[in-house]
Amino acid sequence: MITFICLNYSKKTMNISYTKYLNSFRISKARELLKNSNEAITDIAFAVGYSNLRTFNRNFKELNGNNPAEYRKSSKTTKYAKAIQENYISG
């Protein structure tokens, strides 16, 4: 009963389903880990609560427009470019 009340409340107040909210939250945490660690993508998927890598990849691509590997690569490139721009790395 409490679960139903919480799910119904979240849908009314946030205007999205609990599942969509949870997926968004998990993928947000995954993005942080992809940017700031060298952990394997599989380990990140499990760490943020996915038990199926295929579901993680599908949800990640749906919310970001690219897969986790592409996201990690682009975020690393962006960090490097920013560091050069701010003169942290000469190049």
mmCIF file with all atom_site columns, C-alpha atoms in Angstrom:
data_model
loop_
_atom_site.group_PDB
_atom_site.id
_atom_site.type_symbol
_atom_site.label_atom_id
_atom_site.label_alt_id
_atom_site.label_comp_id
_atom_site.label_asym_id
_atom_site.label_entity_id
_atom_site.label_seq_id
_atom_site.pdbx_PDB_ins_code
_atom_site.Cartn_x
_atom_site.Cartn_y
_atom_site.Cartn_z
_atom_site.occupancy
_atom_site.B_iso_or_equiv
_atom_site.pdbx_formal_charge
_atom_site.auth_seq_id
_atom_site.auth_comp_id
_atom_site.auth_asym_id
_atom_site.auth_atom_id
_atom_site.pdbx_PDB_model_num
ATOM 1  C CA . MET A 1 1  ? 0.000  0.000  0.000   1.00 0.00 ? 1  MET A CA 1
ATOM 2  C CA . ILE A 1 2  ? 2.770  2.458  0.888   1.00 0.00 ? 2  ILE A CA 1
ATOM 3  C CA . THR A 1 3  ? 4.582  1.667  -2.358  1.00 0.00 ? 3  THR A CA 1
ATOM 4  C CA . PHE A 1 4  ? 1.452  2.473  -4.367  1.00 0.00 ? 4  PHE A CA 1
ATOM 5  C CA . ILE A 1 5  ? 1.007  5.775  -2.518  1.00 0.00 ? 5  ILE A CA 1
ATOM 6  C CA . CYS A 1 6  ? 4.648  6.764  -3.146  1.00 0.00 ? 6  CYS A CA 1
ATOM 7  C CA . LEU A 1 7  ? 4.481  5.837  -6.826  1.00 0.00 ? 7  LEU A CA 1
ATOM 8  C CA . ASN A 1 8  ? 1.192  7.672  -7.294  1.00 0.00 ? 8  ASN A CA 1
ATOM 9  C CA . TYR A 1 9  ? 2.509  10.724 -5.413  1.00 0.00 ? 9  TYR A CA 1
ATOM 10 C CA . SER A 1 10 ? 5.697  10.862 -7.503  1.00 0.00 ? 10 SER A CA 1
ATOM 11 C CA . LYS A 1 11 ? 3.713  10.699 -10.724 1.00 0.00 ? 11 LYS A CA 1
ATOM 12 C CA . LYS A 1 12 ? 1.432  13.544 -9.657  1.00 0.00 ? 12 LYS A CA 1
ATOM 13 C CA . THR A 1 13 ? 4.128  15.855 -8.288  1.00 0.00 ? 13 THR A CA 1
ATOM 14 C CA . MET A 1 14 ? 6.895  15.244 -10.829 1.00 0.00 ? 14 MET A CA 1
ATOM 15 C CA . ASN A 1 15 ? 4.636  14.667 -13.816 1.00 0.00 ? 15 ASN A CA 1
ATOM 16 C CA . ILE A 1 16 ? 6.623  11.547 -14.769 1.00 0.00 ? 16 ILE A CA 1
ATOM 17 C CA . SER A 1 17 ? 6.346  7.925  -13.764 1.00 0.00 ? 17 SER A CA 1
ATOM 18 C CA . TYR A 1 18 ? 8.506  6.528  -11.005 1.00 0.00 ? 18 TYR A CA 1
ATOM 19 C CA . THR A 1 19 ? 10.277 4.255  -13.500 1.00 0.00 ? 19 THR A CA 1
ATOM 20 C CA . LYS A 1 20 ? 11.240 7.187  -15.733 1.00 0.00 ? 20 LYS A CA 1
ATOM 21 C CA . TYR A 1 21 ? 12.428 9.149  -12.713 1.00 0.00 ? 21 TYR A CA 1
ATOM 22 C CA . LEU A 1 22 ? 14.482 6.205  -11.464 1.00 0.00 ? 22 LEU A CA 1
ATOM 23 C CA . ASN A 1 23 ? 16.051 5.607  -14.885 1.00 0.00 ? 23 ASN A CA 1
ATOM 24 C CA . SER A 1 24 ? 16.907 9.294  -15.203 1.00 0.00 ? 24 SER A CA 1
ATOM 25 C CA . PHE A 1 25 ? 18.481 9.313  -11.738 1.00 0.00 ? 25 PHE A CA 1
ATOM 26 C CA . ARG A 1 26 ? 20.516 6.175  -12.444 1.00 0.00 ? 26 ARG A CA 1
ATOM 27 C CA . ILE A 1 27 ? 21.758 7.434  -15.809 1.00 0.00 ? 27 ILE A CA 1
ATOM 28 C CA . SER A 1 28 ? 22.716 10.759 -14.231 1.00 0.00 ? 28 SER A CA 1
ATOM 29 C CA . LYS A 1 29 ? 24.881 8.909  -11.706 1.00 0.00 ? 29 LYS A CA 1
ATOM 30 C CA . ALA A 1 30 ? 26.320 6.778  -14.502 1.00 0.00 ? 30 ALA A CA 1
ATOM 31 C CA . ARG A 1 31 ? 27.322 9.922  -16.435 1.00 0.00 ? 31 ARG A CA 1
ATOM 32 C CA . GLU A 1 32 ? 29.233 11.170 -13.385 1.00 0.00 ? 32 GLU A CA 1
ATOM 33 C CA . LEU A 1 33 ? 31.071 7.863  -13.079 1.00 0.00 ? 33 LEU A CA 1
ATOM 34 C CA . LEU A 1 34 ? 31.834 7.710  -16.798 1.00 0.00 ? 34 LEU A CA 1
ATOM 35 C CA . LYS A 1 35 ? 33.351 11.198 -16.690 1.00 0.00 ? 35 LYS A CA 1
ATOM 36 C CA . ASN A 1 36 ? 35.283 10.837 -13.460 1.00 0.00 ? 36 ASN A CA 1
ATOM 37 C CA . SER A 1 37 ? 36.473 7.235  -13.325 1.00 0.00 ? 37 SER A CA 1
ATOM 38 C CA . ASN A 1 38 ? 38.042 4.545  -15.436 1.00 0.00 ? 38 ASN A CA 1
ATOM 39 C CA . GLU A 1 39 ? 35.679 1.887  -14.136 1.00 0.00 ? 39 GLU A CA 1
ATOM 40 C CA . ALA A 1 40 ? 34.387 -0.575 -16.709 1.00 0.00 ? 40 ALA A CA 1
ATOM 41 C CA . ILE A 1 41 ? 31.027 0.331  -18.196 1.00 0.00 ? 41 ILE A CA 1
ATOM 42 C CA . THR A 1 42 ? 29.585 -2.977 -16.999 1.00 0.00 ? 42 THR A CA 1
ATOM 43 C CA . ASP A 1 43 ? 30.667 -2.214 -13.435 1.00 0.00 ? 43 ASP A CA 1
ATOM 44 C CA . ILE A 1 44 ? 29.121 1.257  -13.656 1.00 0.00 ? 44 ILE A CA 1
ATOM 45 C CA . ALA A 1 45 ? 25.845 -0.193 -14.925 1.00 0.00 ? 45 ALA A CA 1
ATOM 46 C CA . PHE A 1 46 ? 25.696 -2.571 -11.960 1.00 0.00 ? 46 PHE A CA 1
ATOM 47 C CA . ALA A 1 47 ? 26.805 0.149  -9.518  1.00 0.00 ? 47 ALA A CA 1
ATOM 48 C CA . VAL A 1 48 ? 23.921 2.435  -10.466 1.00 0.00 ? 48 VAL A CA 1
ATOM 49 C CA . GLY A 1 49 ? 21.348 -0.330 -10.121 1.00 0.00 ? 49 GLY A CA 1
ATOM 50 C CA . TYR A 1 50 ? 20.990 -2.048 -13.476 1.00 0.00 ? 50 TYR A CA 1
ATOM 51 C CA . SER A 1 51 ? 21.161 -5.831 -13.491 1.00 0.00 ? 51 SER A CA 1
ATOM 52 C CA . ASN A 1 52 ? 21.092 -6.043 -17.283 1.00 0.00 ? 52 ASN A CA 1
ATOM 53 C CA . LEU A 1 53 ? 23.722 -4.317 -19.435 1.00 0.00 ? 53 LEU A CA 1
ATOM 54 C CA . ARG A 1 54 ? 21.442 -4.248 -22.472 1.00 0.00 ? 54 ARG A CA 1
ATOM 55 C CA . THR A 1 55 ? 18.783 -2.307 -20.541 1.00 0.00 ? 55 THR A CA 1
ATOM 56 C CA . PHE A 1 56 ? 21.427 0.090  -19.230 1.00 0.00 ? 56 PHE A CA 1
ATOM 57 C CA . ASN A 1 57 ? 22.751 0.757  -22.744 1.00 0.00 ? 57 ASN A CA 1
ATOM 58 C CA . ARG A 1 58 ? 19.242 1.244  -24.158 1.00 0.00 ? 58 ARG A CA 1
ATOM 59 C CA . ASN A 1 59 ? 18.208 3.671  -21.396 1.00 0.00 ? 59 ASN A CA 1
ATOM 60 C CA . PHE A 1 60 ? 21.508 5.546  -21.589 1.00 0.00 ? 60 PHE A CA 1
ATOM 61 C CA . LYS A 1 61 ? 21.184 6.047  -25.341 1.00 0.00 ? 61 LYS A CA 1
ATOM 62 C CA . GLU A 1 62 ? 17.542 7.064  -25.017 1.00 0.00 ? 62 GLU A CA 1
ATOM 63 C CA . LEU A 1 63 ? 18.394 9.783  -22.480 1.00 0.00 ? 63 LEU A CA 1
ATOM 64 C CA . ASN A 1 64 ? 21.721 10.966 -23.954 1.00 0.00 ? 64 ASN A CA 1
ATOM 65 C CA . GLY A 1 65 ? 21.596 10.274 -27.658 1.00 0.00 ? 65 GLY A CA 1
ATOM 66 C CA . ASN A 1 66 ? 24.758 8.194  -27.566 1.00 0.00 ? 66 ASN A CA 1
ATOM 67 C CA . ASN A 1 67 ? 25.960 5.041  -25.878 1.00 0.00 ? 67 ASN A CA 1
ATOM 68 C CA . PRO A 1 68 ? 28.097 4.997  -22.692 1.00 0.00 ? 68 PRO A CA 1
ATOM 69 C CA . ALA A 1 69 ? 31.379 4.397  -24.533 1.00 0.00 ? 69 ALA A CA 1
ATOM 70 C CA . GLU A 1 70 ? 30.776 7.316  -26.896 1.00 0.00 ? 70 GLU A CA 1
ATOM 71 C CA . TYR A 1 71 ? 29.756 9.515  -23.959 1.00 0.00 ? 71 TYR A CA 1
ATOM 72 C CA . ARG A 1 72 ? 32.926 8.651  -22.036 1.00 0.00 ? 72 ARG A CA 1
ATOM 73 C CA . LYS A 1 73 ? 35.099 9.319  -25.050 1.00 0.00 ? 73 LYS A CA 1
ATOM 74 C CA . SER A 1 74 ? 33.494 12.689 -25.765 1.00 0.00 ? 74 SER A CA 1
ATOM 75 C CA . SER A 1 75 ? 33.661 13.766 -22.116 1.00 0.00 ? 75 SER A CA 1
ATOM 76 C CA . LYS A 1 76 ? 37.380 12.910 -21.950 1.00 0.00 ? 76 LYS A CA 1
ATOM 77 C CA . THR A 1 77 ? 38.020 14.851 -25.169 1.00 0.00 ? 77 THR A CA 1
ATOM 78 C CA . THR A 1 78 ? 36.105 17.805 -23.782 1.00 0.00 ? 78 THR A CA 1
ATOM 79 C CA . LYS A 1 79 ? 38.104 17.750 -20.535 1.00 0.00 ? 79 LYS A CA 1
ATOM 80 C CA . TYR A 1 80 ? 41.378 17.709 -22.481 1.00 0.00 ? 80 TYR A CA 1
ATOM 81 C CA . ALA A 1 81 ? 40.287 20.547 -24.762 1.00 0.00 ? 81 ALA A CA 1
ATOM 82 C CA . LYS A 1 82 ? 39.190 22.605 -21.768 1.00 0.00 ? 82 LYS A CA 1
ATOM 83 C CA . ALA A 1 83 ? 42.507 21.979 -20.011 1.00 0.00 ? 83 ALA A CA 1
ATOM 84 C CA . ILE A 1 84 ? 44.420 23.178 -23.060 1.00 0.00 ? 84 ILE A CA 1
ATOM 85 C CA . GLN A 1 85 ? 42.218 26.232 -23.320 1.00 0.00 ? 85 GLN A CA 1
ATOM 86 C CA . GLU A 1 86 ? 42.858 27.073 -19.672 1.00 0.00 ? 86 GLU A CA 1
ATOM 87 C CA . ASN A 1 87 ? 46.607 26.463 -20.084 1.00 0.00 ? 87 ASN A CA 1
ATOM 88 C CA . TYR A 1 88 ? 46.744 23.501 -17.736 1.00 0.00 ? 88 TYR A CA 1
ATOM 89 C CA . ILE A 1 89 ? 48.338 21.427 -20.444 1.00 0.00 ? 89 ILE A CA 1
ATOM 90 C CA . SER A 1 90 ? 50.657 22.810 -23.048 1.00 0.00 ? 90 SER A CA 1
ATOM 91 C CA . GLY A 1 91 ? 50.060 21.367 -26.448 1.00 0.00 ? 91 GLY A CA 1
#
